[in-house]
């Protein structure tokens, strides 16, 4: 890039409201600088308080992160099992373990980052197979990747039964002062036992805060449930006066695709999406296996018709209808999914019968066949999430974390397709989401004031801005 262009980019980038730290304008992460040219202006600005907290977190990450003396001491203590340490050096750690698909992992990462900020911990992420190839380092002058020589044996296999699980250390007979624990493992998989969800209500100052190492495994966007804990409410209110964009703002800060992923994004966007007057994303996730199903195609088309997102093929729009005056306008449709049949069918439909409204519809897909957990496939999948986020309107599939991320990254309020029952397209086929926020699939089913975890009590609607999700009634989302 020419020097003048870089200065221009730097200026725009500062206009992000100071969200990103200075000192990261190297060439190793083009997306950090170039995304302003591809993404819409931020519709929600970070508050000065949040920006100040982000800068504090960066200082903590640098002071205690891998390669520093405090980190070396802390990891030696972990290896040796030395107790009674009380977070010497003022450094304590949250290690996020890699779990499930890419959408799950991204939701977990953003949630873990917020939890680390709320509890003054250094966030370290287990890279799994691909993390380092997917995202740039977010914090200047340090790494967020858990070192490969991390000294705790078997940490990747920690599960609900572990002696160190929150349930076992708080409810079992092996309690004792928290500083007695070498580490604590938080298990917040969507199907975690109720007792493990008690951690959502942990009065951090009394127990967890004296544990130097905390390991977290989750497959969900757990952030909404932090709002249920009275201990965090004041801080969360200061960080996020608006609750409908927590993921959106934090992801703009934290997640920057690597150059390899970003090249896929920009190449595709420039070729197929850039010049269209409007862009529509359709994220298709089929839970019955990735076979072609007519009822799913019917549902997609019923949704796009109901919401006037696509013109009817070969039918004259009524005067004053949604597409009157659309003649010559171009609409680019990006479909994503694991089976190309849906894409091909929609494309073929418009090829055979172009809309009588005169609108020009082109249908594109980035990648039709995917395999789980391979680095290159994760890169392509991430590129697709970003491409979805760059559309103007988006239809997503309920329950899918892939769709949650695609919509929320772009600050898009999706039309969510409900799960079909008995292989019949549901009616209505889709509903407009209440907000751009992802759904938390496994919140606590009790109030923090009572902690009655043996009973089931739905927490949606119990605090302002937390509602039951459209697609999963027992889930909660911020609005
Ligand atoms: P979820 O299962 O829909 O909640 O979302 P995940 O991201 O966890 O999906 C599991 C995996 O399936 C992802 O990691 C991807 O590898 C793959 N996958 C699912 N949907 C898509 C898609 O639309 N495009 C691509 N490229 N991969 C997908």
PDB file of C-alpha atoms in Angstrom, residues 19-282:
ATOM      1  CA  UNK A  19     -11.696   0.767  19.494  1.00  0.00           C
ATOM      2  CA  UNK A  20      -8.468  -0.660  18.144  1.00  0.00           C
ATOM      3  CA  UNK A  21      -5.186  -0.099  19.926  1.00  0.00           C
ATOM      4  CA  UNK A  22      -2.505   2.066  18.368  1.00  0.00           C
ATOM      5  CA  UNK A  23       0.732   0.364  17.392  1.00  0.00           C
ATOM      6  CA  UNK A  24      -0.781  -2.437  15.335  1.00  0.00           C
ATOM      7  CA  UNK A  25      -0.426  -0.956  11.871  1.00  0.00           C
ATOM      8  CA  UNK A  26       1.974  -3.597  10.585  1.00  0.00           C
ATOM      9  CA  UNK A  27       1.338  -5.495   7.378  1.00  0.00           C
ATOM     10  CA  UNK A  28       0.828  -8.848   9.008  1.00  0.00           C
ATOM     11  CA  UNK A  29      -2.882  -8.283   9.380  1.00  0.00           C
ATOM     12  CA  UNK A  30      -4.391  -6.519   6.399  1.00  0.00           C
ATOM     13  CA  UNK A  31      -7.968  -7.048   7.543  1.00  0.00           C
ATOM     14  CA  UNK A  32      -7.408  -4.803  10.520  1.00  0.00           C
ATOM     15  CA  UNK A  33      -6.814  -1.844   8.231  1.00  0.00           C
ATOM     16  CA  UNK A  34      -8.751  -2.743   5.141  1.00  0.00           C
ATOM     17  CA  UNK A  35     -12.031  -3.858   6.642  1.00  0.00           C
ATOM     18  CA  UNK A  36     -13.249  -0.257   6.868  1.00  0.00           C
ATOM     19  CA  UNK A  37     -13.441  -0.289   3.067  1.00  0.00           C
ATOM     20  CA  UNK A  38     -15.575  -3.407   3.021  1.00  0.00           C
ATOM     21  CA  UNK A  39     -17.784  -3.125   6.051  1.00  0.00           C
ATOM     22  CA  UNK A  40     -20.445  -0.602   6.775  1.00  0.00           C
ATOM     23  CA  UNK A  41     -19.695   2.130   9.264  1.00  0.00           C
ATOM     24  CA  UNK A  42     -20.155   0.936  12.792  1.00  0.00           C
ATOM     25  CA  UNK A  43     -23.785   1.267  13.768  1.00  0.00           C
ATOM     26  CA  UNK A  44     -22.950   1.043  17.471  1.00  0.00           C
ATOM     27  CA  UNK A  45     -20.016   2.949  18.880  1.00  0.00           C
ATOM     28  CA  UNK A  46     -17.893   1.714  21.753  1.00  0.00           C
ATOM     29  CA  UNK A  47     -18.154   3.885  24.846  1.00  0.00           C
ATOM     30  CA  UNK A  48     -15.080   5.718  26.191  1.00  0.00           C
ATOM     31  CA  UNK A  49     -15.346   3.511  29.277  1.00  0.00           C
ATOM     32  CA  UNK A  50     -15.170   0.317  27.221  1.00  0.00           C
ATOM     33  CA  UNK A  51     -12.211   1.698  25.292  1.00  0.00           C
ATOM     34  CA  UNK A  52     -10.437   2.475  28.547  1.00  0.00           C
ATOM     35  CA  UNK A  53     -11.110  -1.070  29.807  1.00  0.00           C
ATOM     36  CA  UNK A  54      -9.763  -2.534  26.560  1.00  0.00           C
ATOM     37  CA  UNK A  55      -6.532  -0.568  26.958  1.00  0.00           C
ATOM     38  CA  UNK A  56      -6.247  -1.842  30.557  1.00  0.00           C
ATOM     39  CA  UNK A  57      -6.768  -5.406  29.357  1.00  0.00           C
ATOM     40  CA  UNK A  58      -4.012  -4.982  26.773  1.00  0.00           C
ATOM     41  CA  UNK A  59      -1.645  -3.823  29.496  1.00  0.00           C
ATOM     42  CA  UNK A  60      -2.551  -6.863  31.605  1.00  0.00           C
ATOM     43  CA  UNK A  61      -2.083  -9.226  28.656  1.00  0.00           C
ATOM     44  CA  UNK A  62       1.356  -7.744  27.992  1.00  0.00           C
ATOM     45  CA  UNK A  63       2.446  -7.704  31.612  1.00  0.00           C
ATOM     46  CA  UNK A  64       1.408 -11.289  32.402  1.00  0.00           C
ATOM     47  CA  UNK A  65       1.303 -13.016  29.001  1.00  0.00           C
ATOM     48  CA  UNK A  66       3.533 -15.817  27.691  1.00  0.00           C
ATOM     49  CA  UNK A  67       7.211 -14.964  27.738  1.00  0.00           C
ATOM     50  CA  UNK A  68       6.993 -12.732  30.817  1.00  0.00           C
ATOM     51  CA  UNK A  69       8.430 -13.609  34.207  1.00  0.00           C
ATOM     52  CA  UNK A  70       5.023 -13.657  35.908  1.00  0.00           C
ATOM     53  CA  UNK A  71       3.803 -16.133  33.288  1.00  0.00           C
ATOM     54  CA  UNK A  72       6.834 -18.352  33.783  1.00  0.00           C
ATOM     55  CA  UNK A  73       6.321 -18.329  37.551  1.00  0.00           C
ATOM     56  CA  UNK A  74       2.591 -18.986  37.239  1.00  0.00           C
ATOM     57  CA  UNK A  75       3.053 -21.902  34.873  1.00  0.00           C
ATOM     58  CA  UNK A  76       5.791 -23.381  37.070  1.00  0.00           C
ATOM     59  CA  UNK A  77       3.408 -23.226  40.020  1.00  0.00           C
ATOM     60  CA  UNK A  78       0.760 -24.946  37.970  1.00  0.00           C
ATOM     61  CA  UNK A  79       3.197 -27.681  36.977  1.00  0.00           C
ATOM     62  CA  UNK A  80       4.467 -28.247  40.495  1.00  0.00           C
ATOM     63  CA  UNK A  81       1.012 -28.060  42.066  1.00  0.00           C
ATOM     64  CA  UNK A  82       2.199 -25.479  44.611  1.00  0.00           C
ATOM     65  CA  UNK A  83      -0.740 -24.110  46.543  1.00  0.00           C
ATOM     66  CA  UNK A  84      -1.616 -20.956  48.433  1.00  0.00           C
ATOM     67  CA  UNK A  85      -0.407 -18.646  45.757  1.00  0.00           C
ATOM     68  CA  UNK A  86      -3.160 -16.063  45.673  1.00  0.00           C
ATOM     69  CA  UNK A  87      -2.356 -14.834  42.200  1.00  0.00           C
ATOM     70  CA  UNK A  88       1.110 -13.614  43.069  1.00  0.00           C
ATOM     71  CA  UNK A  89       2.344 -10.889  40.676  1.00  0.00           C
ATOM     72  CA  UNK A  90      -1.284  -9.800  40.210  1.00  0.00           C
ATOM     73  CA  UNK A  91      -1.558 -12.171  37.264  1.00  0.00           C
ATOM     74  CA  UNK A  92      -4.331 -14.714  36.929  1.00  0.00           C
ATOM     75  CA  UNK A  93      -5.381 -16.543  33.808  1.00  0.00           C
ATOM     76  CA  UNK A  94      -8.400 -17.750  31.896  1.00  0.00           C
ATOM     77  CA  UNK A  95      -7.602 -20.520  29.438  1.00  0.00           C
ATOM     78  CA  UNK A  96     -10.255 -21.149  26.800  1.00  0.00           C
ATOM     79  CA  UNK A  97     -10.303 -24.726  25.533  1.00  0.00           C
ATOM     80  CA  UNK A  98     -11.193 -25.361  21.897  1.00  0.00           C
ATOM     81  CA  UNK A  99     -14.594 -27.015  21.544  1.00  0.00           C
ATOM     82  CA  UNK A 100     -16.773 -28.031  18.572  1.00  0.00           C
ATOM     83  CA  UNK A 101     -17.392 -26.211  15.269  1.00  0.00           C
ATOM     84  CA  UNK A 102     -16.068 -22.864  14.134  1.00  0.00           C
ATOM     85  CA  UNK A 103     -19.226 -20.929  14.985  1.00  0.00           C
ATOM     86  CA  UNK A 104     -19.172 -22.391  18.492  1.00  0.00           C
ATOM     87  CA  UNK A 105     -15.522 -21.527  18.935  1.00  0.00           C
ATOM     88  CA  UNK A 106     -15.987 -17.931  17.845  1.00  0.00           C
ATOM     89  CA  UNK A 107     -18.935 -17.411  20.185  1.00  0.00           C
ATOM     90  CA  UNK A 108     -16.895 -18.981  22.983  1.00  0.00           C
ATOM     91  CA  UNK A 109     -13.900 -16.758  22.256  1.00  0.00           C
ATOM     92  CA  UNK A 110     -15.809 -13.482  22.364  1.00  0.00           C
ATOM     93  CA  UNK A 111     -17.607 -14.590  25.552  1.00  0.00           C
ATOM     94  CA  UNK A 112     -14.357 -15.673  27.183  1.00  0.00           C
ATOM     95  CA  UNK A 113     -12.783 -12.339  26.360  1.00  0.00           C
ATOM     96  CA  UNK A 114     -15.603 -10.514  28.096  1.00  0.00           C
ATOM     97  CA  UNK A 115     -15.353 -12.851  31.072  1.00  0.00           C
ATOM     98  CA  UNK A 116     -11.593 -12.254  31.263  1.00  0.00           C
ATOM     99  CA  UNK A 117     -12.203  -8.495  31.326  1.00  0.00           C
ATOM    100  CA  UNK A 118     -14.895  -8.794  33.984  1.00  0.00           C
ATOM    101  CA  UNK A 119     -12.664 -10.881  36.197  1.00  0.00           C
ATOM    102  CA  UNK A 120      -9.300  -9.219  35.485  1.00  0.00           C
ATOM    103  CA  UNK A 121      -7.772 -12.286  33.969  1.00  0.00           C
ATOM    104  CA  UNK A 122      -5.352 -12.740  31.102  1.00  0.00           C
ATOM    105  CA  UNK A 123      -7.117 -14.565  28.263  1.00  0.00           C
ATOM    106  CA  UNK A 124      -5.162 -17.402  26.693  1.00  0.00           C
ATOM    107  CA  UNK A 125      -6.744 -19.487  23.971  1.00  0.00           C
ATOM    108  CA  UNK A 126      -6.008 -23.081  23.160  1.00  0.00           C
ATOM    109  CA  UNK A 127      -5.287 -22.874  19.453  1.00  0.00           C
ATOM    110  CA  UNK A 128      -6.857 -26.223  18.577  1.00  0.00           C
ATOM    111  CA  UNK A 129      -5.857 -27.062  15.015  1.00  0.00           C
ATOM    112  CA  UNK A 130      -6.335 -23.715  13.413  1.00  0.00           C
ATOM    113  CA  UNK A 131      -6.831 -20.644  15.559  1.00  0.00           C
ATOM    114  CA  UNK A 132      -3.483 -19.077  14.713  1.00  0.00           C
ATOM    115  CA  UNK A 133      -4.261 -19.492  11.014  1.00  0.00           C
ATOM    116  CA  UNK A 134      -7.679 -17.898  11.373  1.00  0.00           C
ATOM    117  CA  UNK A 135      -7.191 -14.769  13.433  1.00  0.00           C
ATOM    118  CA  UNK A 136      -4.469 -12.183  13.917  1.00  0.00           C
ATOM    119  CA  UNK A 137      -3.136 -11.483  17.373  1.00  0.00           C
ATOM    120  CA  UNK A 138      -5.508  -8.983  18.952  1.00  0.00           C
ATOM    121  CA  UNK A 139      -3.253  -7.547  21.665  1.00  0.00           C
ATOM    122  CA  UNK A 140      -0.163  -5.518  20.781  1.00  0.00           C
ATOM    123  CA  UNK A 141       3.191  -6.812  21.964  1.00  0.00           C
ATOM    124  CA  UNK A 142       2.080 -10.204  23.245  1.00  0.00           C
ATOM    125  CA  UNK A 143       0.292 -13.401  22.216  1.00  0.00           C
ATOM    126  CA  UNK A 144      -3.098 -14.737  23.203  1.00  0.00           C
ATOM    127  CA  UNK A 145      -2.205 -18.255  22.064  1.00  0.00           C
ATOM    128  CA  UNK A 146      -1.607 -20.738  24.838  1.00  0.00           C
ATOM    129  CA  UNK A 147       2.028 -21.821  24.413  1.00  0.00           C
ATOM    130  CA  UNK A 148       2.496 -25.244  22.890  1.00  0.00           C
ATOM    131  CA  UNK A 149       4.654 -26.295  25.827  1.00  0.00           C
ATOM    132  CA  UNK A 150       1.925 -25.509  28.332  1.00  0.00           C
ATOM    133  CA  UNK A 151       2.835 -27.561  31.400  1.00  0.00           C
ATOM    134  CA  UNK A 152      -0.505 -28.989  32.551  1.00  0.00           C
ATOM    135  CA  UNK A 153      -0.816 -32.518  31.295  1.00  0.00           C
ATOM    136  CA  UNK A 154      -4.193 -33.587  29.978  1.00  0.00           C
ATOM    137  CA  UNK A 155      -5.775 -30.122  30.122  1.00  0.00           C
ATOM    138  CA  UNK A 156      -7.326 -30.615  26.695  1.00  0.00           C
ATOM    139  CA  UNK A 157      -9.345 -33.532  28.021  1.00  0.00           C
ATOM    140  CA  UNK A 158     -10.862 -31.761  31.003  1.00  0.00           C
ATOM    141  CA  UNK A 159     -14.561 -32.596  31.217  1.00  0.00           C
ATOM    142  CA  UNK A 160     -17.522 -32.315  33.490  1.00  0.00           C
ATOM    143  CA  UNK A 161     -16.350 -35.177  35.679  1.00  0.00           C
ATOM    144  CA  UNK A 162     -12.997 -33.561  36.486  1.00  0.00           C
ATOM    145  CA  UNK A 163     -12.228 -33.253  40.190  1.00  0.00           C
ATOM    146  CA  UNK A 164     -11.426 -29.612  39.489  1.00  0.00           C
ATOM    147  CA  UNK A 165     -14.791 -28.797  37.888  1.00  0.00           C
ATOM    148  CA  UNK A 166     -16.645 -25.887  39.433  1.00  0.00           C
ATOM    149  CA  UNK A 167     -19.379 -28.230  40.556  1.00  0.00           C
ATOM    150  CA  UNK A 168     -16.968 -30.542  42.308  1.00  0.00           C
ATOM    151  CA  UNK A 169     -14.904 -27.866  44.011  1.00  0.00           C
ATOM    152  CA  UNK A 170     -17.858 -25.836  45.232  1.00  0.00           C
ATOM    153  CA  UNK A 171     -20.435 -28.519  46.019  1.00  0.00           C
ATOM    154  CA  UNK A 172     -18.295 -31.589  46.592  1.00  0.00           C
ATOM    155  CA  UNK A 173     -16.467 -32.378  49.782  1.00  0.00           C
ATOM    156  CA  UNK A 174     -13.182 -31.141  48.433  1.00  0.00           C
ATOM    157  CA  UNK A 175     -13.929 -27.451  48.948  1.00  0.00           C
ATOM    158  CA  UNK A 176     -11.485 -25.609  51.175  1.00  0.00           C
ATOM    159  CA  UNK A 177     -10.171 -22.143  50.462  1.00  0.00           C
ATOM    160  CA  UNK A 178     -10.072 -21.362  46.787  1.00  0.00           C
ATOM    161  CA  UNK A 179      -6.344 -20.718  46.869  1.00  0.00           C
ATOM    162  CA  UNK A 180      -5.951 -24.383  47.769  1.00  0.00           C
ATOM    163  CA  UNK A 181      -6.943 -25.275  44.234  1.00  0.00           C
ATOM    164  CA  UNK A 182      -4.262 -25.706  41.660  1.00  0.00           C
ATOM    165  CA  UNK A 183      -6.864 -24.689  39.082  1.00  0.00           C
ATOM    166  CA  UNK A 184     -10.606 -24.709  38.540  1.00  0.00           C
ATOM    167  CA  UNK A 185     -12.312 -25.999  35.435  1.00  0.00           C
ATOM    168  CA  UNK A 186     -15.515 -24.312  34.244  1.00  0.00           C
ATOM    169  CA  UNK A 187     -17.685 -26.528  32.089  1.00  0.00           C
ATOM    170  CA  UNK A 188     -20.337 -24.529  30.252  1.00  0.00           C
ATOM    171  CA  UNK A 189     -21.168 -26.729  27.325  1.00  0.00           C
ATOM    172  CA  UNK A 190     -24.801 -26.111  26.274  1.00  0.00           C
ATOM    173  CA  UNK A 191     -25.688 -29.423  27.919  1.00  0.00           C
ATOM    174  CA  UNK A 192     -23.707 -28.856  31.135  1.00  0.00           C
ATOM    175  CA  UNK A 193     -25.225 -30.092  34.374  1.00  0.00           C
ATOM    176  CA  UNK A 194     -27.180 -27.435  36.260  1.00  0.00           C
ATOM    177  CA  UNK A 195     -24.681 -27.412  39.113  1.00  0.00           C
ATOM    178  CA  UNK A 196     -21.867 -26.430  36.769  1.00  0.00           C
ATOM    179  CA  UNK A 197     -23.940 -23.441  35.666  1.00  0.00           C
ATOM    180  CA  UNK A 198     -23.743 -22.110  39.206  1.00  0.00           C
ATOM    181  CA  UNK A 199     -20.532 -20.495  38.057  1.00  0.00           C
ATOM    182  CA  UNK A 200     -22.655 -17.905  36.259  1.00  0.00           C
ATOM    183  CA  UNK A 201     -23.603 -16.697  39.727  1.00  0.00           C
ATOM    184  CA  UNK A 202     -20.147 -16.934  41.258  1.00  0.00           C
ATOM    185  CA  UNK A 203     -19.464 -14.026  43.505  1.00  0.00           C
ATOM    186  CA  UNK A 204     -16.062 -13.726  42.024  1.00  0.00           C
ATOM    187  CA  UNK A 205     -14.621 -11.820  44.892  1.00  0.00           C
ATOM    188  CA  UNK A 206     -15.172 -14.647  47.311  1.00  0.00           C
ATOM    189  CA  UNK A 207     -14.116 -17.724  45.468  1.00  0.00           C
ATOM    190  CA  UNK A 208     -12.820 -17.777  41.928  1.00  0.00           C
ATOM    191  CA  UNK A 209     -10.770 -14.652  42.185  1.00  0.00           C
ATOM    192  CA  UNK A 210      -8.269 -16.401  44.398  1.00  0.00           C
ATOM    193  CA  UNK A 211      -7.730 -19.190  41.881  1.00  0.00           C
ATOM    194  CA  UNK A 212      -4.828 -18.319  39.636  1.00  0.00           C
ATOM    195  CA  UNK A 213      -5.669 -20.656  36.762  1.00  0.00           C
ATOM    196  CA  UNK A 214      -9.179 -21.102  35.424  1.00  0.00           C
ATOM    197  CA  UNK A 215      -9.946 -23.312  32.418  1.00  0.00           C
ATOM    198  CA  UNK A 216     -13.147 -22.788  30.480  1.00  0.00           C
ATOM    199  CA  UNK A 217     -14.854 -25.009  27.961  1.00  0.00           C
ATOM    200  CA  UNK A 218     -17.993 -23.833  26.228  1.00  0.00           C
ATOM    201  CA  UNK A 219     -19.605 -24.167  22.839  1.00  0.00           C
ATOM    202  CA  UNK A 220     -22.002 -21.270  23.342  1.00  0.00           C
ATOM    203  CA  UNK A 221     -22.316 -17.546  23.433  1.00  0.00           C
ATOM    204  CA  UNK A 222     -22.414 -17.425  27.213  1.00  0.00           C
ATOM    205  CA  UNK A 223     -22.034 -13.637  27.484  1.00  0.00           C
ATOM    206  CA  UNK A 224     -25.778 -12.886  27.914  1.00  0.00           C
ATOM    207  CA  UNK A 225     -25.828 -14.910  31.117  1.00  0.00           C
ATOM    208  CA  UNK A 226     -23.110 -12.737  32.685  1.00  0.00           C
ATOM    209  CA  UNK A 227     -25.838 -10.105  32.893  1.00  0.00           C
ATOM    210  CA  UNK A 228     -27.718 -12.314  35.357  1.00  0.00           C
ATOM    211  CA  UNK A 229     -24.970 -12.056  37.951  1.00  0.00           C
ATOM    212  CA  UNK A 230     -25.483  -8.987  40.179  1.00  0.00           C
ATOM    213  CA  UNK A 231     -21.720  -8.851  40.740  1.00  0.00           C
ATOM    214  CA  UNK A 232     -21.130  -7.919  37.100  1.00  0.00           C
ATOM    215  CA  UNK A 233     -24.135  -5.740  36.426  1.00  0.00           C
ATOM    216  CA  UNK A 234     -22.644  -2.352  37.209  1.00  0.00           C
ATOM    217  CA  UNK A 235     -19.518  -2.969  35.180  1.00  0.00           C
ATOM    218  CA  UNK A 236     -21.499  -4.360  32.262  1.00  0.00           C
ATOM    219  CA  UNK A 237     -23.787  -1.331  32.309  1.00  0.00           C
ATOM    220  CA  UNK A 238     -20.789   0.964  32.090  1.00  0.00           C
ATOM    221  CA  UNK A 239     -19.197  -1.057  29.307  1.00  0.00           C
ATOM    222  CA  UNK A 240     -22.401  -1.526  27.327  1.00  0.00           C
ATOM    223  CA  UNK A 241     -25.079   1.101  27.888  1.00  0.00           C
ATOM    224  CA  UNK A 242     -26.715  -0.545  24.862  1.00  0.00           C
ATOM    225  CA  UNK A 243     -27.028  -4.259  25.307  1.00  0.00           C
ATOM    226  CA  UNK A 244     -27.995  -5.195  21.753  1.00  0.00           C
ATOM    227  CA  UNK A 245     -24.487  -5.096  20.313  1.00  0.00           C
ATOM    228  CA  UNK A 246     -22.105  -6.725  22.786  1.00  0.00           C
ATOM    229  CA  UNK A 247     -20.850  -9.343  20.314  1.00  0.00           C
ATOM    230  CA  UNK A 248     -20.736  -6.813  17.485  1.00  0.00           C
ATOM    231  CA  UNK A 249     -18.543  -4.322  19.331  1.00  0.00           C
ATOM    232  CA  UNK A 250     -16.281  -6.911  20.965  1.00  0.00           C
ATOM    233  CA  UNK A 251     -15.808  -8.878  17.763  1.00  0.00           C
ATOM    234  CA  UNK A 252     -14.755  -5.735  15.891  1.00  0.00           C
ATOM    235  CA  UNK A 253     -12.104  -5.309  18.511  1.00  0.00           C
ATOM    236  CA  UNK A 254     -10.971  -8.889  18.950  1.00  0.00           C
ATOM    237  CA  UNK A 255     -11.416 -10.744  15.682  1.00  0.00           C
ATOM    238  CA  UNK A 256      -9.373  -9.900  12.619  1.00  0.00           C
ATOM    239  CA  UNK A 257      -8.986 -12.591   9.979  1.00  0.00           C
ATOM    240  CA  UNK A 258      -5.444 -13.462   8.955  1.00  0.00           C
ATOM    241  CA  UNK A 259      -4.176 -12.398   5.544  1.00  0.00           C
ATOM    242  CA  UNK A 260      -4.907 -15.862   4.123  1.00  0.00           C
ATOM    243  CA  UNK A 261      -8.583 -15.683   5.124  1.00  0.00           C
ATOM    244  CA  UNK A 262      -8.891 -12.007   4.264  1.00  0.00           C
ATOM    245  CA  UNK A 263      -7.624 -12.632   0.724  1.00  0.00           C
ATOM    246  CA  UNK A 264     -10.430 -15.174   0.238  1.00  0.00           C
ATOM    247  CA  UNK A 265     -12.955 -12.660   1.536  1.00  0.00           C
ATOM    248  CA  UNK A 266     -11.855  -9.693  -0.542  1.00  0.00           C
ATOM    249  CA  UNK A 267     -11.303 -11.674  -3.728  1.00  0.00           C
ATOM    250  CA  UNK A 268     -14.822 -13.068  -3.589  1.00  0.00           C
ATOM    251  CA  UNK A 269     -16.414  -9.820  -2.479  1.00  0.00           C
ATOM    252  CA  UNK A 270     -14.699  -7.795  -5.200  1.00  0.00           C
ATOM    253  CA  UNK A 271     -15.662 -10.328  -7.877  1.00  0.00           C
ATOM    254  CA  UNK A 272     -19.284 -11.046  -7.032  1.00  0.00           C
ATOM    255  CA  UNK A 273     -20.752  -8.762  -4.424  1.00  0.00           C
ATOM    256  CA  UNK A 274     -19.129  -5.337  -4.637  1.00  0.00           C
ATOM    257  CA  UNK A 275     -20.934  -3.946  -7.662  1.00  0.00           C
ATOM    258  CA  UNK A 276     -24.439  -5.072  -6.785  1.00  0.00           C
ATOM    259  CA  UNK A 277     -26.975  -2.478  -5.669  1.00  0.00           C
ATOM    260  CA  UNK A 278     -28.004  -4.766  -2.846  1.00  0.00           C
ATOM    261  CA  UNK A 279     -26.632  -7.886  -1.251  1.00  0.00           C
ATOM    262  CA  UNK A 280     -28.614 -10.646   0.430  1.00  0.00           C
ATOM    263  CA  UNK A 281     -27.017 -13.419   2.489  1.00  0.00           C
ATOM    264  CA  UNK A 282     -28.769 -16.761   2.921  1.00  0.00           C
TER     265      UNK A 282
END
